[in-house]
């Protein structure tokens, strides 16, 4: 399962951090990603069990750019 995560600031932010949390609030994955020309980053969630996850996108300074929920079935 790969999730394409669109950054609202577009391709202008070169690097960003994607952090994935489970439904208990525990961080289960962190990755630094570089956006493509459209401002999208791809994260592979295939190693996570079924459940509800929150994905936080931050810039290199730690400012939250976006938060989304993902349900893996």
Short mmCIF file of C-alpha atoms in Angstrom, two decimals:
data_model
loop_
_atom_site.label_atom_id
_atom_site.label_comp_id
_atom_site.label_asym_id
_atom_site.label_seq_id
_atom_site.Cartn_x
_atom_site.Cartn_y
_atom_site.Cartn_z
CA UNK A 1 0.00 0.00 0.00
CA UNK A 2 1.47 3.30 -1.04
CA UNK A 3 -0.08 6.61 -0.08
CA UNK A 4 0.60 9.70 -2.16
CA UNK A 5 0.67 12.62 0.22
CA UNK A 6 0.11 16.04 -1.35
CA UNK A 7 1.83 18.96 0.36
CA UNK A 8 -0.38 22.08 0.45
CA UNK A 9 2.69 24.27 0.01
CA UNK A 10 3.41 22.57 -3.31
CA UNK A 11 6.82 21.62 -4.70
CA UNK A 12 8.51 24.65 -3.16
CA UNK A 13 9.40 22.81 0.05
CA UNK A 14 12.28 20.53 -0.92
CA UNK A 15 12.30 18.24 2.09
CA UNK A 16 9.61 17.34 4.56
CA UNK A 17 9.13 14.81 7.32
CA UNK A 18 6.28 12.31 7.29
CA UNK A 19 5.37 10.82 10.67
CA UNK A 20 2.81 8.02 10.99
CA UNK A 21 0.97 7.39 14.28
CA UNK A 22 -1.28 4.46 15.19
CA UNK A 23 -4.72 4.89 16.81
CA UNK A 24 -3.08 4.89 20.27
CA UNK A 25 -0.88 7.86 19.37
CA UNK A 26 2.37 5.88 19.15
CA UNK A 27 4.69 6.87 16.33
CA UNK A 28 5.13 3.82 14.10
CA UNK A 29 7.07 5.34 11.20
CA UNK A 30 9.12 8.42 10.38
CA UNK A 31 10.66 9.26 7.05
CA UNK A 32 12.23 12.26 5.37
CA UNK A 33 10.88 12.73 1.89
CA UNK A 34 11.55 14.97 -1.07
CA UNK A 35 8.53 16.10 -3.04
CA UNK A 36 8.20 15.54 -6.74
CA UNK A 37 7.44 18.35 -9.18
CA UNK A 38 3.75 18.36 -8.19
CA UNK A 39 4.45 18.62 -4.45
CA UNK A 40 3.54 14.99 -3.73
CA UNK A 41 5.41 12.52 -1.53
CA UNK A 42 4.87 8.77 -1.50
CA UNK A 43 4.92 6.68 1.66
CA UNK A 44 4.76 2.88 1.70
CA UNK A 45 2.50 1.58 4.49
CA UNK A 46 2.47 -2.06 3.38
CA UNK A 47 4.42 -3.22 6.45
CA UNK A 48 1.81 -1.85 8.90
CA UNK A 49 -1.10 -3.93 10.22
CA UNK A 50 -4.72 -3.05 9.46
CA UNK A 51 -5.97 -0.06 11.42
CA UNK A 52 -6.42 3.70 11.53
CA UNK A 53 -3.33 5.87 11.22
CA UNK A 54 -2.61 9.57 11.32
CA UNK A 55 0.01 11.01 8.97
CA UNK A 56 1.60 14.32 9.91
CA UNK A 57 3.58 16.27 7.34
CA UNK A 58 6.08 18.81 8.69
CA UNK A 59 8.73 21.01 7.14
CA UNK A 60 12.39 20.79 8.14
CA UNK A 61 11.79 23.27 10.98
CA UNK A 62 9.05 21.09 12.51
CA UNK A 63 6.13 23.27 11.40
CA UNK A 64 3.08 21.10 10.72
CA UNK A 65 1.93 21.48 7.12
CA UNK A 66 -0.85 18.91 7.05
CA UNK A 67 -2.47 16.06 9.01
CA UNK A 68 -4.54 13.26 7.48
CA UNK A 69 -6.09 9.98 8.59
CA UNK A 70 -5.62 6.73 6.68
CA UNK A 71 -7.54 3.50 7.18
CA UNK A 72 -5.70 0.31 6.21
CA UNK A 73 -8.05 -2.59 5.55
#
